[in-house]
PDB file of N, CA and C in Angstrom:
ATOM      1  N   UNK A   1       0.675  -1.405   0.093  1.00 64.00           N
ATOM      2  CA  UNK A   1      -0.188  -0.538   0.317  1.00 64.00           C
ATOM      3  C   UNK A   1       1.255   1.099  -0.029  1.00 64.00           C
ATOM      4  N   UNK A   2       0.800   2.103  -0.711  1.00 89.00           N
ATOM      5  CA  UNK A   2       1.203   2.695  -0.383  1.00 89.00           C
ATOM      6  C   UNK A   2       1.212   4.630   0.341  1.00 89.00           C
ATOM      7  N   UNK A   3       1.937   5.525   0.522  1.00 93.00           N
ATOM      8  CA  UNK A   3       1.922   6.754   1.162  1.00 93.00           C
ATOM      9  C   UNK A   3       0.658   6.743   1.265  1.00 93.00           C
ATOM     10  N   UNK A   4       0.615   7.512   0.629  1.00 95.00           N
ATOM     11  CA  UNK A   4      -0.973   7.389   0.157  1.00 95.00           C
ATOM     12  C   UNK A   4      -2.116   7.745  -0.127  1.00 95.00           C
ATOM     13  N   UNK A   5      -2.721   6.425   0.085  1.00 94.00           N
ATOM     14  CA  UNK A   5      -3.984   5.352   0.785  1.00 94.00           C
ATOM     15  C   UNK A   5      -3.200   5.538   2.398  1.00 94.00           C
ATOM     16  N   UNK A   6      -2.759   5.332   3.025  1.00 94.00           N
ATOM     17  CA  UNK A   6      -2.691   4.961   4.027  1.00 94.00           C
ATOM     18  C   UNK A   6      -2.898   6.560   4.929  1.00 94.00           C
ATOM     19  N   UNK A   7      -2.459   7.600   4.570  1.00 96.00           N
ATOM     20  CA  UNK A   7      -2.591   8.604   4.578  1.00 96.00           C
ATOM     21  C   UNK A   7      -3.817   8.486   4.653  1.00 96.00           C
ATOM     22  N   UNK A   8      -5.086   8.491   3.496  1.00 96.00           N
ATOM     23  CA  UNK A   8      -6.294   8.332   2.955  1.00 96.00           C
ATOM     24  C   UNK A   8      -6.908   7.821   4.965  1.00 96.00           C
ATOM     25  N   UNK A   9      -6.523   6.470   4.868  1.00 94.00           N
ATOM     26  CA  UNK A   9      -7.315   5.299   5.554  1.00 94.00           C
ATOM     27  C   UNK A   9      -6.684   5.474   7.490  1.00 94.00           C
ATOM     28  N   UNK A  10      -6.621   6.298   7.326  1.00 94.00           N
ATOM     29  CA  UNK A  10      -5.761   7.097   8.524  1.00 94.00           C
ATOM     30  C   UNK A  10      -6.744   7.952   9.268  1.00 94.00           C
ATOM     31  N   UNK A  11      -7.309   9.515   8.347  1.00 94.00           N
ATOM     32  CA  UNK A  11      -7.287  10.397   8.755  1.00 94.00           C
ATOM     33  C   UNK A  11      -9.154  10.120   8.538  1.00 94.00           C
ATOM     34  N   UNK A  12      -9.289   9.554   7.551  1.00 95.00           N
ATOM     35  CA  UNK A  12     -10.757   8.246   7.758  1.00 95.00           C
ATOM     36  C   UNK A  12     -10.703   7.621   9.117  1.00 95.00           C
ATOM     37  N   UNK A  13      -9.389   7.244   9.799  1.00 93.00           N
ATOM     38  CA  UNK A  13     -10.168   6.189  10.606  1.00 93.00           C
ATOM     39  C   UNK A  13     -10.391   7.405  11.788  1.00 93.00           C
ATOM     40  N   UNK A  14      -9.600   8.639  11.530  1.00 93.00           N
ATOM     41  CA  UNK A  14      -9.987   9.774  13.211  1.00 93.00           C
ATOM     42  C   UNK A  14     -11.189  10.508  12.608  1.00 93.00           C
ATOM     43  N   UNK A  15     -11.204   9.955  11.611  1.00 94.00           N
ATOM     44  CA  UNK A  15     -11.927  10.453  11.182  1.00 94.00           C
ATOM     45  C   UNK A  15     -12.607  12.544  10.470  1.00 94.00           C
ATOM     46  N   UNK A  16     -11.554  12.074   9.603  1.00 96.00           N
ATOM     47  CA  UNK A  16     -11.171  13.711   9.822  1.00 96.00           C
ATOM     48  C   UNK A  16     -11.311  14.017   8.298  1.00 96.00           C
ATOM     49  N   UNK A  17     -12.213  15.863   8.181  1.00 97.00           N
ATOM     50  CA  UNK A  17     -11.550  16.482   7.141  1.00 97.00           C
ATOM     51  C   UNK A  17     -10.519  15.987   6.538  1.00 97.00           C
ATOM     52  N   UNK A  18     -10.154  16.097   5.003  1.00 98.00           N
ATOM     53  CA  UNK A  18      -9.231  17.060   5.069  1.00 98.00           C
ATOM     54  C   UNK A  18      -8.288  17.916   5.701  1.00 98.00           C
ATOM     55  N   UNK A  19      -9.443  18.681   5.592  1.00 98.00           N
ATOM     56  CA  UNK A  19      -9.246  20.538   6.221  1.00 98.00           C
ATOM     57  C   UNK A  19      -8.713  20.216   8.117  1.00 98.00           C
ATOM     58  N   UNK A  20      -9.209  18.971   8.904  1.00 97.00           N
ATOM     59  CA  UNK A  20      -9.052  19.205  10.120  1.00 97.00           C
ATOM     60  C   UNK A  20      -7.422  17.839  10.393  1.00 97.00           C
ATOM     61  N   UNK A  21      -7.869  17.329   9.573  1.00 98.00           N
ATOM     62  CA  UNK A  21      -5.954  16.938   9.569  1.00 98.00           C
ATOM     63  C   UNK A  21      -4.958  18.256   8.805  1.00 98.00           C
ATOM     64  N   UNK A  22      -5.162  19.230   8.105  1.00 98.00           N
ATOM     65  CA  UNK A  22      -3.668  20.215   7.494  1.00 98.00           C
ATOM     66  C   UNK A  22      -4.257  20.887   9.157  1.00 98.00           C
ATOM     67  N   UNK A  23      -5.582  21.213   9.823  1.00 98.00           N
ATOM     68  CA  UNK A  23      -4.857  21.853  10.743  1.00 98.00           C
ATOM     69  C   UNK A  23      -4.239  21.629  11.354  1.00 98.00           C
ATOM     70  N   UNK A  24      -3.644  20.392  11.951  1.00 97.00           N
ATOM     71  CA  UNK A  24      -3.689  20.225  12.676  1.00 97.00           C
ATOM     72  C   UNK A  24      -1.509  18.963  12.446  1.00 97.00           C
ATOM     73  N   UNK A  25      -1.849  19.762  11.659  1.00 97.00           N
ATOM     74  CA  UNK A  25      -0.253  19.560  10.891  1.00 97.00           C
ATOM     75  C   UNK A  25       0.215  21.229  10.572  1.00 97.00           C
ATOM     76  N   UNK A  26      -0.917  21.575  10.403  1.00 97.00           N
ATOM     77  CA  UNK A  26      -0.357  23.541  10.289  1.00 97.00           C
ATOM     78  C   UNK A  26      -0.008  23.418   8.618  1.00 97.00           C
ATOM     79  N   UNK A  27      -0.623  22.978   8.165  1.00 97.00           N
ATOM     80  CA  UNK A  27      -0.582  23.447   6.144  1.00 97.00           C
ATOM     81  C   UNK A  27      -1.837  23.391   5.680  1.00 97.00           C
ATOM     82  N   UNK A  28      -1.850  23.060   4.641  1.00 97.00           N
ATOM     83  CA  UNK A  28      -2.744  23.561   3.931  1.00 97.00           C
ATOM     84  C   UNK A  28      -3.750  22.106   3.271  1.00 97.00           C
ATOM     85  N   UNK A  29      -4.689  22.440   2.734  1.00 97.00           N
ATOM     86  CA  UNK A  29      -6.112  21.056   2.690  1.00 97.00           C
ATOM     87  C   UNK A  29      -4.607  20.920   1.672  1.00 97.00           C
ATOM     88  N   UNK A  30      -4.478  22.410   0.176  1.00 98.00           N
ATOM     89  CA  UNK A  30      -3.755  21.884  -0.943  1.00 98.00           C
ATOM     90  C   UNK A  30      -2.636  20.544  -1.050  1.00 98.00           C
ATOM     91  N   UNK A  31      -2.020  20.726   0.326  1.00 97.00           N
ATOM     92  CA  UNK A  31      -0.702  19.591   0.670  1.00 97.00           C
ATOM     93  C   UNK A  31      -1.260  18.738   0.961  1.00 97.00           C
ATOM     94  N   UNK A  32      -2.639  18.400   1.658  1.00 98.00           N
ATOM     95  CA  UNK A  32      -3.211  17.223   2.400  1.00 98.00           C
ATOM     96  C   UNK A  32      -2.997  16.001   0.601  1.00 98.00           C
ATOM     97  N   UNK A  33      -3.869  16.797  -0.112  1.00 98.00           N
ATOM     98  CA  UNK A  33      -4.947  16.394  -1.485  1.00 98.00           C
ATOM     99  C   UNK A  33      -3.750  15.857  -1.699  1.00 98.00           C
ATOM    100  N   UNK A  34      -2.683  16.457  -1.679  1.00 97.00           N
ATOM    101  CA  UNK A  34      -1.671  16.630  -2.737  1.00 97.00           C
ATOM    102  C   UNK A  34      -0.600  14.569  -2.796  1.00 97.00           C
ATOM    103  N   UNK A  35      -0.590  14.890  -1.308  1.00 97.00           N
ATOM    104  CA  UNK A  35      -0.743  13.585  -0.338  1.00 97.00           C
ATOM    105  C   UNK A  35      -1.657  11.951  -0.542  1.00 97.00           C
ATOM    106  N   UNK A  36      -3.024  12.558  -0.806  1.00 97.00           N
ATOM    107  CA  UNK A  36      -3.866  11.704  -0.888  1.00 97.00           C
ATOM    108  C   UNK A  36      -3.700  11.833  -2.322  1.00 97.00           C
ATOM    109  N   UNK A  37      -3.855  12.135  -3.123  1.00 97.00           N
ATOM    110  CA  UNK A  37      -4.020  11.589  -5.267  1.00 97.00           C
ATOM    111  C   UNK A  37      -2.345  11.512  -5.188  1.00 97.00           C
ATOM    112  N   UNK A  38      -1.098  11.368  -4.224  1.00 95.00           N
ATOM    113  CA  UNK A  38      -0.002  11.047  -4.873  1.00 95.00           C
ATOM    114  C   UNK A  38       0.413  11.653  -5.923  1.00 95.00           C
ATOM    115  N   UNK A  39       0.658  12.937  -5.949  1.00 96.00           N
ATOM    116  CA  UNK A  39       0.671  14.469  -6.450  1.00 96.00           C
ATOM    117  C   UNK A  39       1.900  14.894  -5.780  1.00 96.00           C
ATOM    118  N   UNK A  40       1.925  14.396  -5.035  1.00 96.00           N
ATOM    119  CA  UNK A  40       3.401  14.656  -4.072  1.00 96.00           C
ATOM    120  C   UNK A  40       3.458  14.226  -2.456  1.00 96.00           C
ATOM    121  N   UNK A  41       4.449  13.523  -2.064  1.00 95.00           N
ATOM    122  CA  UNK A  41       4.742  12.717  -1.253  1.00 95.00           C
ATOM    123  C   UNK A  41       5.375  14.429  -0.204  1.00 95.00           C
ATOM    124  N   UNK A  42       4.291  13.722   1.338  1.00 96.00           N
ATOM    125  CA  UNK A  42       5.169  14.827   2.800  1.00 96.00           C
ATOM    126  C   UNK A  42       6.776  15.001   2.489  1.00 96.00           C
ATOM    127  N   UNK A  43       7.566  15.841   3.086  1.00 95.00           N
ATOM    128  CA  UNK A  43       7.817  15.802   3.525  1.00 95.00           C
ATOM    129  C   UNK A  43       8.455  15.648   4.362  1.00 95.00           C
ATOM    130  N   UNK A  44       9.820  14.840   4.976  1.00 94.00           N
ATOM    131  CA  UNK A  44      10.303  14.995   5.984  1.00 94.00           C
ATOM    132  C   UNK A  44       9.207  14.916   7.642  1.00 94.00           C
ATOM    133  N   UNK A  45       9.736  16.620   7.490  1.00 94.00           N
ATOM    134  CA  UNK A  45       9.268  17.357   8.503  1.00 94.00           C
ATOM    135  C   UNK A  45       7.872  16.831   8.473  1.00 94.00           C
ATOM    136  N   UNK A  46       7.336  16.898   7.815  1.00 96.00           N
ATOM    137  CA  UNK A  46       5.156  16.361   7.599  1.00 96.00           C
ATOM    138  C   UNK A  46       5.245  15.470   7.866  1.00 96.00           C
ATOM    139  N   UNK A  47       6.043  13.895   7.811  1.00 95.00           N
ATOM    140  CA  UNK A  47       6.038  12.480   8.043  1.00 95.00           C
ATOM    141  C   UNK A  47       6.153  13.053   9.912  1.00 95.00           C
ATOM    142  N   UNK A  48       7.090  13.186  11.022  1.00 94.00           N
ATOM    143  CA  UNK A  48       6.682  13.747  11.515  1.00 94.00           C
ATOM    144  C   UNK A  48       5.722  13.657  11.952  1.00 94.00           C
ATOM    145  N   UNK A  49       5.126  14.315  11.846  1.00 96.00           N
ATOM    146  CA  UNK A  49       3.778  15.839  12.192  1.00 96.00           C
ATOM    147  C   UNK A  49       2.458  14.760  11.549  1.00 96.00           C
ATOM    148  N   UNK A  50       2.702  13.685  10.893  1.00 96.00           N
ATOM    149  CA  UNK A  50       1.641  12.813  10.325  1.00 96.00           C
ATOM    150  C   UNK A  50       1.573  11.389  12.055  1.00 96.00           C
ATOM    151  N   UNK A  51       2.947  10.998  11.689  1.00 93.00           N
ATOM    152  CA  UNK A  51       2.795  11.149  12.744  1.00 93.00           C
ATOM    153  C   UNK A  51       2.830  11.041  13.868  1.00 93.00           C
ATOM    154  N   UNK A  52       2.941  11.554  14.768  1.00 93.00           N
ATOM    155  CA  UNK A  52       3.143  11.820  16.090  1.00 93.00           C
ATOM    156  C   UNK A  52       1.276  12.078  15.872  1.00 93.00           C
ATOM    157  N   UNK A  53       0.193  13.440  15.421  1.00 94.00           N
ATOM    158  CA  UNK A  53      -1.208  12.956  15.028  1.00 94.00           C
ATOM    159  C   UNK A  53      -2.156  11.840  14.674  1.00 94.00           C
ATOM    160  N   UNK A  54      -1.363  11.000  13.995  1.00 93.00           N
ATOM    161  CA  UNK A  54      -1.968   9.496  14.441  1.00 93.00           C
ATOM    162  C   UNK A  54      -1.622   8.025  15.087  1.00 93.00           C
ATOM    163  N   UNK A  55       0.048   8.530  16.103  1.00 89.00           N
ATOM    164  CA  UNK A  55      -0.321   7.840  17.013  1.00 89.00           C
ATOM    165  C   UNK A  55       0.818   6.761  16.258  1.00 89.00           C
ATOM    166  N   UNK A  56       1.799   7.030  15.546  1.00 89.00           N
ATOM    167  CA  UNK A  56       1.934   5.268  14.490  1.00 89.00           C
ATOM    168  C   UNK A  56       3.885   5.987  14.274  1.00 89.00           C
ATOM    169  N   UNK A  57       4.516   5.013  14.140  1.00 86.00           N
ATOM    170  CA  UNK A  57       6.023   4.729  13.609  1.00 86.00           C
ATOM    171  C   UNK A  57       5.625   5.058  12.247  1.00 86.00           C
ATOM    172  N   UNK A  58       6.971   5.976  11.755  1.00 89.00           N
ATOM    173  CA  UNK A  58       7.246   6.164  10.666  1.00 89.00           C
ATOM    174  C   UNK A  58       6.907   5.646   9.550  1.00 89.00           C
ATOM    175  N   UNK A  59       7.689   3.683  10.370  1.00 84.00           N
ATOM    176  CA  UNK A  59       7.742   2.635   9.675  1.00 84.00           C
ATOM    177  C   UNK A  59       6.355   2.486  10.218  1.00 84.00           C
ATOM    178  N   UNK A  60       5.475   2.233  10.305  1.00 85.00           N
ATOM    179  CA  UNK A  60       3.773   2.097   9.851  1.00 85.00           C
ATOM    180  C   UNK A  60       3.546   3.133   8.718  1.00 85.00           C
ATOM    181  N   UNK A  61       3.597   4.195   7.908  1.00 90.00           N
ATOM    182  CA  UNK A  61       2.657   5.151   7.689  1.00 90.00           C
ATOM    183  C   UNK A  61       3.689   4.990   6.345  1.00 90.00           C
ATOM    184  N   UNK A  62       5.686   4.564   6.297  1.00 89.00           N
ATOM    185  CA  UNK A  62       6.138   3.987   5.182  1.00 89.00           C
ATOM    186  C   UNK A  62       5.879   3.179   4.598  1.00 89.00           C
ATOM    187  N   UNK A  63       4.881   2.517   6.024  1.00 84.00           N
ATOM    188  CA  UNK A  63       5.295   0.845   4.922  1.00 84.00           C
ATOM    189  C   UNK A  63       6.154  -0.127   5.091  1.00 84.00           C
ATOM    190  N   UNK A  64       7.069   0.080   5.791  1.00 80.00           N
ATOM    191  CA  UNK A  64       7.558  -0.640   6.690  1.00 80.00           C
ATOM    192  C   UNK A  64       7.083  -1.555   6.869  1.00 80.00           C
ATOM    193  N   UNK A  65       6.956  -3.280   7.098  1.00 68.00           N
ATOM    194  CA  UNK A  65       6.357  -3.891   7.373  1.00 68.00           C
ATOM    195  C   UNK A  65       7.563  -5.125   8.233  1.00 68.00           C
ATOM    196  N   UNK A  66       7.675  -5.499   9.250  1.00 58.00           N
ATOM    197  CA  UNK A  66       9.500  -5.830   9.454  1.00 58.00           C
ATOM    198  C   UNK A  66       9.253  -7.818   8.965  1.00 58.00           C
ATOM    199  N   UNK A  67       7.556  -7.635   9.245  1.00 59.00           N
ATOM    200  CA  UNK A  67       7.525  -9.615   8.877  1.00 59.00           C
ATOM    201  C   UNK A  67       7.983 -10.025   7.096  1.00 59.00           C
ATOM    202  N   UNK A  68       7.456  -8.785   6.900  1.00 57.00           N
ATOM    203  CA  UNK A  68       8.257  -9.257   4.540  1.00 57.00           C
ATOM    204  C   UNK A  68       9.490  -9.036   5.105  1.00 57.00           C
ATOM    205  N   UNK A  69      10.316  -8.987   6.045  1.00 58.00           N
ATOM    206  CA  UNK A  69      11.803  -9.234   5.747  1.00 58.00           C
ATOM    207  C   UNK A  69      12.132 -10.869   6.106  1.00 58.00           C
ATOM    208  N   UNK A  70      13.609 -10.690   5.302  1.00 65.00           N
ATOM    209  CA  UNK A  70      14.456 -12.275   5.075  1.00 65.00           C
ATOM    210  C   UNK A  70      15.243 -11.540   5.522  1.00 65.00           C
ATOM    211  N   UNK A  71      16.498 -12.685   6.256  1.00 69.00           N
ATOM    212  CA  UNK A  71      17.026 -12.685   6.746  1.00 69.00           C
ATOM    213  C   UNK A  71      18.098 -12.953   5.959  1.00 69.00           C
ATOM    214  N   UNK A  72      18.926 -12.936   5.378  1.00 73.00           N
ATOM    215  CA  UNK A  72      19.176 -14.028   4.734  1.00 73.00           C
ATOM    216  C   UNK A  72      21.561 -13.925   5.497  1.00 73.00           C
ATOM    217  N   UNK A  73      21.530 -12.785   5.829  1.00 75.00           N
ATOM    218  CA  UNK A  73      23.151 -13.045   6.607  1.00 75.00           C
ATOM    219  C   UNK A  73      24.292 -14.777   6.721  1.00 75.00           C
ATOM    220  N   UNK A  74      22.641 -15.564   7.458  1.00 82.00           N
ATOM    221  CA  UNK A  74      23.280 -16.323   7.604  1.00 82.00           C
ATOM    222  C   UNK A  74      23.892 -17.120   5.881  1.00 82.00           C
ATOM    223  N   UNK A  75      23.268 -17.205   5.267  1.00 85.00           N
ATOM    224  CA  UNK A  75      23.489 -18.167   3.531  1.00 85.00           C
ATOM    225  C   UNK A  75      24.237 -18.010   3.244  1.00 85.00           C
ATOM    226  N   UNK A  76      25.140 -18.802   2.428  1.00 89.00           N
ATOM    227  CA  UNK A  76      26.381 -19.145   1.777  1.00 89.00           C
ATOM    228  C   UNK A  76      25.825 -17.799   0.785  1.00 89.00           C
ATOM    229  N   UNK A  77      26.537 -17.133   0.714  1.00 87.00           N
ATOM    230  CA  UNK A  77      26.819 -16.179  -0.958  1.00 87.00           C
ATOM    231  C   UNK A  77      26.158 -16.032  -2.320  1.00 87.00           C
ATOM    232  N   UNK A  78      25.813 -17.187  -2.506  1.00 89.00           N
ATOM    233  CA  UNK A  78      26.377 -17.948  -3.638  1.00 89.00           C
ATOM    234  C   UNK A  78      23.887 -18.185  -3.414  1.00 89.00           C
ATOM    235  N   UNK A  79      23.405 -18.774  -2.573  1.00 87.00           N
ATOM    236  CA  UNK A  79      22.440 -18.009  -1.881  1.00 87.00           C
ATOM    237  C   UNK A  79      21.233 -16.972  -2.157  1.00 87.00           C
ATOM    238  N   UNK A  80      22.473 -16.529  -1.365  1.00 83.00           N
ATOM    239  CA  UNK A  80      21.646 -14.595  -1.632  1.00 83.00           C
ATOM    240  C   UNK A  80      21.358 -13.978  -2.326  1.00 83.00           C
ATOM    241  N   UNK A  81      22.380 -14.331  -3.333  1.00 85.00           N
ATOM    242  CA  UNK A  81      22.164 -13.940  -4.892  1.00 85.00           C
ATOM    243  C   UNK A  81      21.347 -14.462  -6.150  1.00 85.00           C
ATOM    244  N   UNK A  82      21.120 -16.257  -5.200  1.00 88.00           N
ATOM    245  CA  UNK A  82      20.132 -16.065  -5.850  1.00 88.00           C
ATOM    246  C   UNK A  82      18.333 -16.237  -5.457  1.00 88.00           C
ATOM    247  N   UNK A  83      18.174 -16.247  -4.291  1.00 86.00           N
ATOM    248  CA  UNK A  83      16.992 -14.927  -3.606  1.00 86.00           C
ATOM    249  C   UNK A  83      16.731 -13.293  -3.824  1.00 86.00           C
ATOM    250  N   UNK A  84      18.031 -12.041  -3.303  1.00 82.00           N
ATOM    251  CA  UNK A  84      18.185 -11.674  -4.299  1.00 82.00           C
ATOM    252  C   UNK A  84      17.003 -11.768  -5.658  1.00 82.00           C
ATOM    253  N   UNK A  85      17.659 -12.372  -6.264  1.00 83.00           N
ATOM    254  CA  UNK A  85      17.255 -12.108  -8.339  1.00 83.00           C
ATOM    255  C   UNK A  85      16.563 -12.786  -8.153  1.00 83.00           C
ATOM    256  N   UNK A  86      15.386 -14.041  -7.371  1.00 87.00           N
ATOM    257  CA  UNK A  86      14.224 -14.319  -7.234  1.00 87.00           C
ATOM    258  C   UNK A  86      13.089 -12.828  -6.670  1.00 87.00           C
ATOM    259  N   UNK A  87      14.022 -11.990  -5.785  1.00 78.00           N
ATOM    260  CA  UNK A  87      12.687 -11.064  -5.532  1.00 78.00           C
ATOM    261  C   UNK A  87      12.699 -10.384  -6.047  1.00 78.00           C
ATOM    262  N   UNK A  88      13.628  -9.124  -6.493  1.00 81.00           N
ATOM    263  CA  UNK A  88      13.125  -8.583  -8.073  1.00 81.00           C
ATOM    264  C   UNK A  88      13.045  -9.213  -8.653  1.00 81.00           C
ATOM    265  N   UNK A  89      12.650 -10.209  -9.170  1.00 85.00           N
ATOM    266  CA  UNK A  89      11.807 -10.739 -11.236  1.00 85.00           C
ATOM    267  C   UNK A  89      10.699 -10.308 -10.270  1.00 85.00           C
ATOM    268  N   UNK A  90       9.656 -11.178  -8.799  1.00 81.00           N
ATOM    269  CA  UNK A  90       8.289 -11.318  -8.512  1.00 81.00           C
ATOM    270  C   UNK A  90       8.288  -9.644  -8.087  1.00 81.00           C
ATOM    271  N   UNK A  91       8.910  -8.717  -7.591  1.00 72.00           N
ATOM    272  CA  UNK A  91       8.786  -7.199  -7.424  1.00 72.00           C
ATOM    273  C   UNK A  91       9.117  -6.266  -8.206  1.00 72.00           C
ATOM    274  N   UNK A  92       9.719  -6.647  -9.830  1.00 79.00           N
ATOM    275  CA  UNK A  92       9.620  -6.442 -11.133  1.00 79.00           C
ATOM    276  C   UNK A  92       8.050  -6.209 -11.208  1.00 79.00           C
ATOM    277  N   UNK A  93       7.917  -7.411 -11.307  1.00 80.00           N
ATOM    278  CA  UNK A  93       6.827  -8.943 -11.765  1.00 80.00           C
ATOM    279  C   UNK A  93       4.952  -7.722 -11.481  1.00 80.00           C
ATOM    280  N   UNK A  94       5.430  -8.101 -10.362  1.00 75.00           N
ATOM    281  CA  UNK A  94       4.108  -6.702  -9.598  1.00 75.00           C
ATOM    282  C   UNK A  94       3.767  -5.101  -9.833  1.00 75.00           C
ATOM    283  N   UNK A  95       5.328  -5.176 -10.764  1.00 72.00           N
ATOM    284  CA  UNK A  95       5.418  -3.806 -11.024  1.00 72.00           C
ATOM    285  C   UNK A  95       3.926  -3.769 -11.592  1.00 72.00           C
ATOM    286  N   UNK A  96       5.027  -4.283 -12.517  1.00 78.00           N
ATOM    287  CA  UNK A  96       4.491  -4.707 -13.803  1.00 78.00           C
ATOM    288  C   UNK A  96       2.936  -3.783 -13.924  1.00 78.00           C
ATOM    289  N   UNK A  97       2.037  -5.326 -13.051  1.00 73.00           N
ATOM    290  CA  UNK A  97       0.834  -5.882 -12.621  1.00 73.00           C
ATOM    291  C   UNK A  97      -0.366  -4.106 -12.159  1.00 73.00           C
ATOM    292  N   UNK A  98       0.878  -3.425 -11.297  1.00 64.00           N
ATOM    293  CA  UNK A  98       0.133  -2.787 -10.431  1.00 64.00           C
ATOM    294  C   UNK A  98      -0.202  -1.628 -11.573  1.00 64.00           C
ATOM    295  N   UNK A  99       0.267  -1.653 -12.799  1.00 66.00           N
ATOM    296  CA  UNK A  99       1.109  -0.195 -13.580  1.00 66.00           C
ATOM    297  C   UNK A  99      -0.337   0.361 -14.155  1.00 66.00           C
TER     298      UNK A  99
END
């Protein structure tokens, strides 16, 4: 899920309008609209503010899921290279599919 969708979902879960979120962040509705449409991304300062008002960590807002990580350090280098190549292939395929 992209950050734009997470911002929309979080804002809606709090029952806030774009204007209400903008006031809490000290920004304007144009910025909120741009983030939610994917036209732009929030600055680092605004990511911090979003996390504060939504009571979440940047990892949650940015879509970092520690459960999705695969630690390869203990595998032989050859196996790491194979798995990284497979991951890249599936990642590229998914991105093409979502366009």
